[in-house]
Amino acid sequence: MSAFPGTFAFDEYGRPFIILREQEKQKRITGTDAIKSHILAARQIASTLKTSLGPKGLDKIMVSGDGDVTVTNDGATIMKMMEVDHEIGKLMVQLSQSQDDEIGDGTTGVVVLAGALLEQAEGLIDRGIHPIRIADGFELAAQCAVKQLEAIAVPFPIDPQNKEPLIQIAMTTLGSKIVNKCHRQMAEMAVDAVLNVADIEKKDVNFELIKIETKVGGRMEDSVLVKGVVVDKTMSHAQMPKTLRDVKLAILTCPFEPPKPKTKHKLDVTSAEDYRALREYEQEKFVEMVKMVKDAGATLAICQWGFDDEANHLLLQHELPAVRWVGGPEIELIAIATGGRIVPRFEELTADKLGSAGLVREISFGTSKDKMLIIEECLNSKAVTILLRGGNAMITAEAKRSIHDALCVVRSLVKDSRIVYGGGASEISCSLAVAKEADQLSTLEQYAFRSFAVALESIPLALAENSGLHPIETLSELKSRQVAENCPNLGVDCMLTGDSDMKKHNVVESLHSKKQQILLATQLVKMILKIDDVRSKNRSD
C-alpha cells in the first residue's frame, strides 16, 4: 500500500475517491530557519541598493528580458525591475513602491533601513530573544524615533513670492540624480510647476495637471517648462499655419467622417450614378461638419480620432487648422487648460463649449525636424507641461524619474511644511534619542531599542561610504559632535566641503517623508519577524 499515491476515501453517496499526498512535494522551512532565510534575502536586496544612496551614489543598469536597458539610481525603479523570486524580496519591492506612491522620494533609504533592522534582529534572535519581543521593541523604538523627528523638525516657509528655499530643497533631491549637471534649472522647473498648480490655502497639489513629456535629442539644458500643454502631434496638413494667436479650440471626440449605417445591411452600389450620389452625400456631410465647427467660431479643431485626406483638404480650404489622433489624457488636459468642453457630437458644438488659448505654435527639433505642438497662454494657467530633452532615451527616462521625485518633494512640503535636516543628520539624532531611551528601560525591549538605534546609523554609514569617507570614523565624530553641541543639523559631508552643518548646505528633507520611511520600514520588519513557517512548491518539480 506504501506505493499508493494517497489515501482512499468515500463521499456521502458511497462513491470512492483518492486524496493525493502532496506533502512531500512541498518545500517547508519553519521556526528560526525561516526567519534567518528571510533576513538573508532582505539583506541582500538592501546591500544592492545601499551603493546608490546619496549624492555620490552609483547607478545601476537593468537589462530586461527583451534586452531593453535602463540606467537608474531611483530605488523604486531598481526594485521594480529586479527580477526577485524570493517571497520576502517581493515584500521589499512593495515597500519601496509604497514609499514611492505615498511620498515619491526616499525609496532607497527605506529599503536600506529595513535591511539594517533585519540584520540587527538576526543578532538578537541568536541571543535567544523571541522574535515577537523584538518586533514589539522595534515598534516602540520607531515611535520614539518619530517623536524625536517631530522635536527636531523646523517649520519651513512656503511663499510663492520667495521660491529660493524650495529650489534649494528640490536641488537636494536632484543632487543624487543624473540631472545634476543642470541641477538648478531642473529644480526651478519642478518648483515652478508645483507652485503653478498648487492651492496654497488648501495645501493641495493636483499632480494630474503636471505632465512630463520627453523628446530625445538636444541637450538636457534645452528642457523647458511650458505653461500650457505640449502635444506630440503636428497640424494635420503641412500647409496649415504653424503659429496661431487668440485661438478658439473645438475639442472633439467624434470622428470626421460621414455617419455609417449602424444596422447590418449592405449598401449595393450598382451604377456610376449611385456611386456619384454616394460620393456627393459624403462630400456634403464633410462640408457640413467643417461648417458646424467654423460656425461655432472655432479657429482650431483638436480631434481624438483621425480623419481621411478628403476631410483634411476641406479643412485646409476652409482655413480651419486641425490636429488629429490626440490621445485621451492630452485631450482632458487641453480641456482643463483652455477651459473648453469635450464635445462628443458635432450637433452639440456651440460657441460656449470652445476653449481659448493665447498662442498655439508648432516647434521643430534638430535636423530630423521632429515636431510638437505647444498650447500656451491658456485661460486656466494651472496646467503645465515639463518638456525634457536628452541625448538618448535612457537619459530622458531617468531625467523624468528624477523630476518626478523633485515634484513629489515640493508637493509634500506644500502639504506639510515642516522639515528635518538630511545627510543622515536626522537619523543620527533619532539614533541617539532611541539609545538614550533604551537606558531607561528595564525590560527585554531595551535590546531591541539599542539595535534599532544601531540600524538607524546604517543610513549615515552608507552615505559616508558612498562618498569615499571613512564610515566608522565619520559616524563616531558626528555622534559625539551632535551630543556635545546639541545640534541635530550635523550630517555626513558628502560633498567634502569640510563643513558638516546641513543647514548651511541647505540639505533638508520633508518631515513627512522621513517619518514615513521609519514607520514603513518598521512595519515590514515586524511582519517578516512574525513569519515562522514557509511552504512553497518544490522548484525541482
Coordinates of C-alpha atoms in Angstrom, one line a residue:
M1 CA 0.0 0.0 0.0
S2 CA 3.0 2.3 0.5
A3 CA 3.5 2.9 -3.2
F4 CA -0.1 4.1 -3.4
P5 CA -0.1 7.9 -4.0
G6 CA -2.6 8.8 -1.4
T7 CA -5.5 7.7 0.7
F8 CA -8.7 6.0 -0.4
A9 CA -12.0 7.5 0.8
F10 CA -15.7 7.6 0.1
D11 CA -18.1 10.5 -0.2
E12 CA -21.6 10.6 1.3
Y13 CA -23.1 8.7 -1.7
G14 CA -20.5 5.9 -1.4
R15 CA -18.5 7.0 -4.4
P16 CA -14.8 6.3 -3.9
F17 CA -12.2 9.0 -4.4
I18 CA -8.5 9.3 -3.7
I19 CA -6.8 12.0 -1.6
L20 CA -3.4 12.6 -3.0
R21 CA -0.4 13.1 -0.9
E22 CA 1.2 16.4 -2.0
Q23 CA 3.0 17.0 1.3
E24 CA 6.4 15.6 0.3
K25 CA 6.3 17.7 -2.9
Q26 CA 6.3 20.9 -0.9
K27 CA 9.3 22.6 0.5
R28 CA 8.9 23.7 4.1
I29 CA 11.1 25.8 6.3
T30 CA 10.0 26.5 9.9
G31 CA 11.0 28.4 13.0
T32 CA 14.2 30.3 13.3
D33 CA 15.5 28.9 9.9
A34 CA 12.6 30.6 8.2
I35 CA 13.3 33.9 9.8
K36 CA 17.0 33.6 9.1
S37 CA 16.3 32.8 5.4
H38 CA 14.1 35.9 5.2
I39 CA 16.6 38.1 6.8
L40 CA 19.3 36.9 4.4
A41 CA 17.1 37.7 1.4
A42 CA 16.2 41.1 2.6
R43 CA 19.8 42.0 3.5
Q44 CA 21.0 41.0 0.0
I45 CA 18.4 43.3 -1.6
A46 CA 19.3 46.1 0.8
S47 CA 23.0 45.7 0.1
T48 CA 22.4 46.0 -3.6
L49 CA 20.6 49.3 -3.1
K50 CA 22.9 50.7 -0.5
T51 CA 25.5 51.8 -3.0
S52 CA 23.0 54.1 -4.8
L53 CA 22.2 56.1 -1.7
G54 CA 23.2 59.8 -1.5
P55 CA 24.6 62.4 -3.9
K56 CA 27.6 60.2 -4.7
G57 CA 25.5 57.1 -5.1
L58 CA 26.1 54.9 -8.0
D59 CA 23.7 54.0 -10.8
K60 CA 22.6 50.5 -11.8
I61 CA 22.0 49.1 -15.3
M62 CA 19.0 46.8 -15.6
V63 CA 18.5 44.8 -18.7
S64 CA 15.0 43.4 -19.2
G65 CA 14.2 40.1 -20.9
D66 CA 13.7 41.9 -24.2
G67 CA 17.1 43.5 -23.9
D68 CA 15.8 47.0 -23.0
V69 CA 18.4 48.8 -21.0
T70 CA 17.5 51.1 -18.1
V71 CA 20.1 53.1 -16.2
T72 CA 18.8 54.5 -12.9
N73 CA 19.6 55.1 -9.3
D74 CA 15.9 55.6 -8.3
G75 CA 15.3 53.0 -5.6
A76 CA 11.7 52.2 -6.6
T77 CA 12.7 51.7 -10.3
I78 CA 15.6 49.4 -9.4
M79 CA 13.4 47.4 -7.1
K80 CA 10.6 47.2 -9.7
M81 CA 13.0 46.0 -12.4
M82 CA 14.9 43.5 -10.3
E83 CA 13.6 40.0 -11.0
V84 CA 13.1 39.0 -7.4
D85 CA 11.9 35.4 -6.8
H86 CA 12.2 35.2 -3.1
E87 CA 8.9 35.9 -1.3
I88 CA 10.5 38.4 1.1
G89 CA 12.3 40.1 -1.7
K90 CA 8.9 40.8 -3.2
L91 CA 7.8 42.4 0.0
M92 CA 10.8 44.7 -0.1
V93 CA 9.9 45.7 -3.6
Q94 CA 6.4 46.6 -2.4
L95 CA 7.9 48.5 0.4
S96 CA 9.8 50.8 -1.9
Q97 CA 6.8 51.0 -4.1
S98 CA 4.5 52.2 -1.3
Q99 CA 7.1 54.9 -0.3
D100 CA 7.2 56.0 -3.9
D101 CA 3.4 56.2 -4.2
E102 CA 2.9 57.9 -0.9
I103 CA 5.9 60.4 -0.9
G104 CA 7.8 59.9 -4.2
D105 CA 11.2 60.3 -2.6
G106 CA 13.3 58.3 -0.1
T107 CA 12.7 55.0 -1.9
T108 CA 16.3 53.8 -1.5
G109 CA 16.6 54.9 2.2
V110 CA 13.6 53.0 3.3
V111 CA 14.9 49.7 1.9
V112 CA 18.4 50.2 3.4
L113 CA 16.8 50.9 6.8
A114 CA 14.6 47.8 6.6
G115 CA 17.6 45.7 5.7
A116 CA 19.6 47.1 8.6
L117 CA 16.8 46.5 11.0
L118 CA 16.6 42.8 10.0
E119 CA 20.3 42.5 10.3
Q120 CA 20.1 43.7 13.8
A121 CA 17.2 41.4 14.5
E122 CA 19.2 38.4 13.5
G123 CA 21.8 39.2 16.2
L124 CA 19.0 39.4 18.8
I125 CA 17.5 36.1 17.7
D126 CA 20.9 34.5 18.1
R127 CA 21.0 35.8 21.6
G128 CA 17.8 33.9 22.3
I129 CA 15.3 36.8 22.3
H130 CA 11.9 35.8 20.9
P131 CA 11.1 37.4 17.5
I132 CA 7.7 38.9 18.8
R133 CA 9.6 40.7 21.6
I134 CA 12.0 42.1 19.1
A135 CA 9.1 43.2 16.8
D136 CA 7.3 44.9 19.7
G137 CA 10.6 46.6 20.8
F138 CA 11.2 47.9 17.2
E139 CA 7.6 49.3 17.1
L140 CA 8.1 51.2 20.3
A141 CA 11.6 52.4 19.2
A142 CA 10.1 53.6 15.9
Q143 CA 7.5 55.7 17.9
C144 CA 10.3 57.1 19.9
A145 CA 12.3 58.0 16.7
V146 CA 9.2 59.7 15.2
K147 CA 8.8 61.7 18.4
Q148 CA 12.4 62.9 18.1
L149 CA 11.9 63.8 14.5
E150 CA 9.0 66.0 15.4
A151 CA 11.0 67.5 18.2
I152 CA 13.9 68.5 15.8
A153 CA 11.6 69.5 12.9
V154 CA 11.8 73.1 11.7
P155 CA 8.9 75.0 10.2
F156 CA 9.6 75.9 6.6
P157 CA 8.1 79.0 4.9
I158 CA 6.2 78.4 1.7
D159 CA 5.9 81.6 -0.1
P160 CA 5.2 81.7 -3.9
Q161 CA 7.0 85.1 -4.0
N162 CA 10.2 83.7 -2.5
K163 CA 11.0 80.4 -4.3
E164 CA 14.6 80.2 -3.3
P165 CA 14.2 77.9 -0.2
L166 CA 12.0 75.5 -2.2
I167 CA 14.5 75.5 -5.1
Q168 CA 17.3 74.6 -2.7
I169 CA 15.2 71.6 -1.4
A170 CA 14.5 70.4 -5.0
M171 CA 18.2 70.7 -5.6
T172 CA 18.9 68.4 -2.7
T173 CA 16.6 65.8 -4.2
L174 CA 18.2 66.1 -7.6
G175 CA 21.7 66.0 -6.2
S176 CA 21.9 62.2 -6.4
K177 CA 20.4 62.0 -9.8
I178 CA 21.7 62.0 -13.4
V179 CA 20.4 65.6 -14.0
N180 CA 22.8 67.2 -11.6
K181 CA 24.7 69.0 -14.3
C182 CA 21.8 71.3 -15.0
H183 CA 20.8 71.0 -11.3
R184 CA 19.5 74.4 -10.7
Q185 CA 17.4 74.7 -13.9
M186 CA 15.7 71.4 -13.2
A187 CA 14.9 72.4 -9.6
E188 CA 13.5 75.7 -10.7
M189 CA 11.3 73.9 -13.3
A190 CA 10.0 71.5 -10.6
V191 CA 9.2 74.3 -8.1
D192 CA 7.5 76.5 -10.7
A193 CA 5.4 73.5 -11.9
V194 CA 4.2 72.7 -8.4
L195 CA 3.5 76.3 -7.4
N196 CA 1.6 76.8 -10.6
V197 CA -0.9 74.0 -9.9
A198 CA -0.8 74.2 -6.0
D199 CA -3.6 75.5 -3.9
I200 CA -1.6 77.0 -1.1
E201 CA -4.7 77.8 1.0
K202 CA -5.9 74.2 1.0
K203 CA -2.4 72.7 1.0
D204 CA -3.2 70.7 -2.1
V205 CA -1.3 69.9 -5.3
N206 CA -3.1 68.2 -8.2
F207 CA -0.5 66.1 -10.0
E208 CA -2.9 65.4 -12.8
L209 CA -2.2 68.9 -14.1
I210 CA 1.5 68.4 -14.4
K211 CA 2.5 66.5 -17.5
I212 CA 6.1 65.4 -18.3
E213 CA 6.9 65.0 -22.0
T214 CA 10.3 63.7 -23.1
K215 CA 11.9 64.2 -26.5
V216 CA 15.2 62.6 -27.5
G217 CA 17.7 64.9 -29.0
G218 CA 19.3 68.2 -27.9
R219 CA 21.0 68.8 -24.5
M220 CA 19.4 68.4 -21.1
E221 CA 19.8 72.2 -20.7
D222 CA 17.2 72.6 -23.5
S223 CA 14.5 71.3 -21.2
V224 CA 11.7 73.8 -20.6
L225 CA 8.6 74.3 -18.5
V226 CA 5.6 75.2 -20.7
K227 CA 2.7 76.9 -19.0
G228 CA 0.2 75.1 -21.1
V229 CA 0.0 71.7 -22.9
V230 CA 2.6 70.1 -25.1
V231 CA 1.2 67.5 -27.6
D232 CA 3.4 65.2 -29.5
K233 CA 1.5 65.8 -32.7
T234 CA 1.6 68.2 -35.7
M235 CA -1.0 70.1 -37.7
S236 CA -2.9 67.5 -39.9
H237 CA -1.8 69.3 -43.2
A238 CA 1.6 70.6 -44.0
Q239 CA 0.2 73.8 -45.4
M240 CA -1.8 74.8 -42.3
P241 CA -0.3 77.7 -40.4
K242 CA 2.4 76.9 -37.8
T243 CA 1.5 79.6 -35.4
L244 CA -2.0 80.7 -34.3
R245 CA -2.9 83.6 -32.0
D246 CA -6.0 84.1 -29.8
V247 CA -7.2 80.6 -30.7
K248 CA -10.7 79.2 -30.1
L249 CA -10.4 75.4 -29.8
A250 CA -13.1 72.9 -30.6
I251 CA -12.2 69.7 -28.7
L252 CA -13.9 66.8 -30.5
T253 CA -14.1 63.1 -29.6
C254 CA -16.2 62.3 -32.7
P255 CA -14.5 61.2 -36.0
F256 CA -14.6 63.5 -39.1
E257 CA -16.4 61.1 -41.3
P258 CA -20.0 60.6 -42.6
P259 CA -22.2 58.6 -40.3
K260 CA -22.2 54.9 -41.2
P261 CA -25.4 52.8 -41.2
K262 CA -25.3 51.0 -37.9
T263 CA -27.7 48.3 -38.9
K264 CA -26.3 45.2 -40.5
H265 CA -27.5 45.9 -44.1
K266 CA -25.3 46.1 -47.2
L267 CA -25.0 49.1 -49.4
D268 CA -25.0 48.0 -53.0
V269 CA -23.6 50.5 -55.5
T270 CA -24.7 49.1 -58.8
S271 CA -24.2 52.0 -61.2
A272 CA -22.0 55.0 -61.7
E273 CA -24.9 57.4 -60.7
D274 CA -25.3 55.6 -57.4
Y275 CA -21.6 56.0 -56.7
R276 CA -21.7 59.7 -57.6
A277 CA -24.7 60.2 -55.4
L278 CA -22.9 58.4 -52.5
R279 CA -19.8 60.5 -53.1
E280 CA -21.7 63.7 -53.2
Y281 CA -23.5 62.7 -50.0
E282 CA -20.1 62.1 -48.3
Q283 CA -18.8 65.4 -49.5
E284 CA -21.9 67.2 -48.4
K285 CA -21.6 65.6 -44.9
F286 CA -17.9 66.6 -44.7
V287 CA -18.6 70.2 -45.7
E288 CA -21.5 70.3 -43.2
M289 CA -19.2 69.0 -40.4
V290 CA -16.5 71.6 -41.2
K291 CA -19.1 74.3 -41.4
M292 CA -20.5 73.3 -38.0
V293 CA -17.1 73.7 -36.5
K294 CA -16.5 77.0 -38.3
D295 CA -19.9 78.4 -37.3
A296 CA -19.3 77.7 -33.7
G297 CA -16.4 80.2 -34.0
A298 CA -13.6 77.6 -33.7
T299 CA -10.2 78.5 -35.2
L300 CA -8.6 75.2 -34.4
A301 CA -10.0 71.7 -34.2
I302 CA -8.5 69.1 -31.9
C303 CA -9.7 65.7 -32.8
Q304 CA -9.3 62.5 -30.8
W305 CA -9.8 60.3 -33.9
G306 CA -8.3 60.6 -37.3
F307 CA -10.0 61.9 -40.5
D308 CA -9.3 61.0 -44.1
D309 CA -7.5 63.0 -46.7
E310 CA -10.7 64.4 -48.1
A311 CA -11.7 65.9 -44.8
N312 CA -8.1 67.2 -44.4
H313 CA -8.3 69.1 -47.7
L314 CA -11.7 70.5 -46.9
L315 CA -10.3 71.8 -43.6
L316 CA -7.4 73.4 -45.4
Q317 CA -9.7 75.0 -48.0
H318 CA -12.0 76.4 -45.2
E319 CA -8.9 77.6 -43.4
L320 CA -9.6 75.6 -40.3
P321 CA -6.3 74.2 -38.9
A322 CA -6.8 70.8 -37.2
V323 CA -4.8 68.2 -35.1
R324 CA -5.8 64.6 -35.3
W325 CA -5.1 61.5 -33.2
V326 CA -4.7 63.4 -29.9
G327 CA -4.7 60.8 -27.0
G328 CA -7.3 60.7 -24.2
P329 CA -5.1 62.1 -21.4
E330 CA -3.9 65.0 -23.6
I331 CA -7.5 65.8 -24.7
E332 CA -8.5 66.1 -21.0
L333 CA -5.5 68.2 -20.2
I334 CA -6.2 70.5 -23.1
A335 CA -9.8 70.9 -22.0
I336 CA -8.8 71.8 -18.4
A337 CA -6.1 74.2 -19.6
T338 CA -8.2 76.0 -22.2
G339 CA -11.5 75.9 -20.3
G340 CA -13.2 74.1 -23.1
R341 CA -15.7 71.3 -23.1
I342 CA -15.1 67.9 -24.8
V343 CA -17.7 67.6 -27.5
P344 CA -18.8 64.0 -28.4
R345 CA -21.1 65.0 -31.4
F346 CA -20.9 67.8 -34.0
E347 CA -24.5 68.8 -33.3
E348 CA -23.7 69.7 -29.7
L349 CA -20.8 72.1 -30.6
T350 CA -21.7 75.6 -29.6
A351 CA -19.6 78.7 -29.0
D352 CA -19.6 78.4 -25.2
K353 CA -18.1 75.0 -25.4
L354 CA -14.9 76.2 -27.1
G355 CA -11.6 76.5 -25.2
S356 CA -9.4 79.5 -25.6
A357 CA -5.6 79.9 -25.8
G358 CA -3.5 82.9 -26.5
L359 CA -0.9 81.1 -28.6
V360 CA -0.7 77.7 -30.4
R361 CA 2.6 77.1 -32.1
E362 CA 4.5 74.2 -33.7
I363 CA 8.1 73.7 -32.7
S364 CA 10.6 71.6 -34.6
F365 CA 13.6 69.8 -33.2
G366 CA 17.0 69.2 -34.7
T367 CA 17.7 68.2 -38.3
S368 CA 15.1 65.4 -38.2
K369 CA 12.5 68.2 -38.0
D370 CA 10.5 66.3 -35.3
K371 CA 7.6 68.5 -34.5
M372 CA 5.4 69.1 -31.4
L373 CA 2.5 71.4 -30.7
I374 CA 2.6 73.8 -27.8
I375 CA -0.7 75.3 -26.5
E376 CA 0.2 78.3 -24.3
E377 CA -1.3 81.4 -22.6
C378 CA -4.4 79.4 -21.7
L379 CA -7.5 80.6 -19.8
N380 CA -6.7 78.3 -16.9
S381 CA -3.0 78.7 -16.5
K382 CA -2.8 75.9 -13.9
A383 CA -2.0 73.0 -16.4
V384 CA 1.7 72.9 -17.0
T385 CA 4.0 70.6 -19.0
I386 CA 7.7 69.9 -18.4
L387 CA 9.4 69.1 -21.7
L388 CA 12.6 67.2 -21.1
R389 CA 15.4 66.8 -23.6
G390 CA 18.4 64.5 -23.6
G391 CA 20.9 62.6 -25.7
N392 CA 19.2 59.3 -25.7
A393 CA 16.0 57.6 -24.4
M394 CA 17.7 56.3 -21.3
I395 CA 18.8 59.8 -20.2
T396 CA 15.4 61.3 -20.8
A397 CA 13.7 58.4 -19.0
E398 CA 16.0 58.9 -15.9
A399 CA 15.5 62.7 -16.1
K400 CA 11.7 62.1 -16.0
R401 CA 12.1 59.9 -12.9
S402 CA 14.3 62.5 -11.2
I403 CA 12.0 65.4 -12.0
H404 CA 9.1 63.3 -10.6
D405 CA 11.0 62.9 -7.3
A406 CA 11.6 66.6 -7.1
L407 CA 7.9 67.3 -7.8
C408 CA 6.9 64.9 -5.1
V409 CA 9.2 66.5 -2.5
V410 CA 8.0 70.0 -3.2
R411 CA 4.4 68.7 -3.0
S412 CA 4.9 67.1 0.3
L413 CA 6.3 70.4 1.6
V414 CA 3.2 72.2 0.4
K415 CA 1.1 69.6 2.3
D416 CA 3.2 69.6 5.5
S417 CA 5.8 72.3 5.6
R418 CA 8.0 71.0 8.4
I419 CA 11.5 69.8 7.6
V420 CA 14.4 67.9 9.1
Y421 CA 18.0 68.1 8.0
G422 CA 19.3 65.5 5.6
G423 CA 22.7 63.9 5.1
G424 CA 22.0 61.4 7.8
A425 CA 21.7 64.2 10.4
S426 CA 18.1 63.3 11.5
E427 CA 18.9 59.6 11.6
I428 CA 21.9 60.2 13.9
S429 CA 19.7 62.4 16.1
C430 CA 17.0 59.7 16.3
S431 CA 19.5 57.0 16.9
L432 CA 20.9 59.0 19.9
A433 CA 17.4 59.6 21.3
V434 CA 16.4 55.9 20.9
A435 CA 19.7 54.7 22.6
K436 CA 19.1 57.2 25.5
E437 CA 15.5 55.8 25.9
A438 CA 16.9 52.3 26.0
D439 CA 18.8 53.1 29.1
Q440 CA 15.5 54.0 30.9
L441 CA 14.0 50.5 30.1
S442 CA 14.4 47.5 32.4
T443 CA 12.5 45.0 30.2
L444 CA 13.9 42.9 27.3
E445 CA 12.8 45.6 24.8
Q446 CA 15.9 47.6 25.7
Y447 CA 17.9 45.3 23.5
A448 CA 15.5 45.9 20.6
F449 CA 15.8 49.7 21.2
R450 CA 19.6 49.6 21.1
S451 CA 19.5 47.5 17.9
F452 CA 17.1 50.0 16.4
A453 CA 19.5 52.8 17.2
V454 CA 22.3 50.9 15.5
A455 CA 20.1 50.2 12.5
L456 CA 19.3 53.9 12.1
E457 CA 23.0 54.6 11.8
S458 CA 23.2 52.5 8.6
I459 CA 22.0 55.4 6.6
P460 CA 24.8 57.9 7.5
L461 CA 27.3 55.0 7.3
A462 CA 26.2 54.2 3.7
L463 CA 26.3 57.9 2.8
A464 CA 29.8 58.2 4.2
E465 CA 30.9 55.0 2.4
N466 CA 29.5 56.1 -0.9
S467 CA 31.2 59.5 -0.6
G468 CA 34.6 57.9 -0.1
L469 CA 34.9 58.8 3.6
H470 CA 35.9 56.5 6.4
P471 CA 32.4 55.4 7.6
I472 CA 33.0 54.5 11.2
E473 CA 35.3 57.5 11.9
T474 CA 32.8 59.9 10.3
L475 CA 29.9 58.5 12.2
S476 CA 31.6 58.5 15.6
E477 CA 32.7 62.1 15.1
L478 CA 29.2 63.2 14.1
K479 CA 27.6 61.4 17.0
S480 CA 29.9 63.0 19.6
R481 CA 29.5 66.4 18.0
Q482 CA 25.7 66.2 18.0
V483 CA 25.8 65.3 21.7
A484 CA 28.4 67.9 22.6
E485 CA 27.0 70.8 20.6
N486 CA 23.3 69.7 20.9
C487 CA 23.0 70.4 17.2
P488 CA 20.8 68.0 15.2
N489 CA 21.8 69.6 11.9
L490 CA 25.2 67.8 11.7
G491 CA 25.2 65.2 8.9
V492 CA 27.6 63.5 6.6
D493 CA 29.6 66.0 4.5
C494 CA 29.1 64.1 1.2
M495 CA 30.4 66.9 -1.0
L496 CA 33.7 67.0 1.0
T497 CA 33.4 70.8 1.7
G498 CA 34.8 70.5 5.2
D499 CA 31.6 71.6 6.9
S500 CA 29.1 69.1 8.3
D501 CA 26.3 71.6 9.1
M502 CA 23.5 70.6 6.8
K503 CA 21.7 73.9 7.4
K504 CA 24.4 75.8 5.6
H505 CA 24.3 73.3 2.7
N506 CA 20.5 73.5 2.5
V507 CA 20.4 69.7 2.7
V508 CA 16.9 69.2 4.0
E509 CA 14.1 66.6 3.8
S510 CA 10.5 66.8 4.5
L511 CA 9.5 65.6 7.9
H512 CA 6.6 63.7 6.4
S513 CA 8.9 61.7 4.1
K514 CA 11.3 60.8 7.0
K515 CA 8.5 59.7 9.3
Q516 CA 7.0 57.6 6.6
Q517 CA 10.4 55.9 5.9
I518 CA 10.9 54.9 9.6
L519 CA 7.3 53.7 10.0
L520 CA 7.1 51.7 6.8
A521 CA 10.4 50.0 7.3
T522 CA 9.4 49.1 10.9
Q523 CA 6.1 47.7 9.8
L524 CA 7.7 45.5 7.2
V525 CA 10.3 44.2 9.6
K526 CA 7.6 43.4 12.2
M527 CA 5.7 41.5 9.6
I528 CA 8.8 39.5 8.5
L529 CA 9.8 38.7 12.1
K530 CA 6.3 37.2 12.7
I531 CA 6.6 34.6 9.8
D532 CA 7.9 31.3 11.1
D533 CA 6.7 28.8 8.6
V534 CA 7.0 28.9 4.8
R535 CA 5.6 26.3 2.4
S536 CA 6.4 26.6 -1.2
K537 CA 6.2 24.3 -4.2
N538 CA 9.4 22.5 -4.7
R539 CA 11.2 24.2 -7.6
S540 CA 12.6 20.9 -8.9
D541 CA 9.1 19.9 -9.8

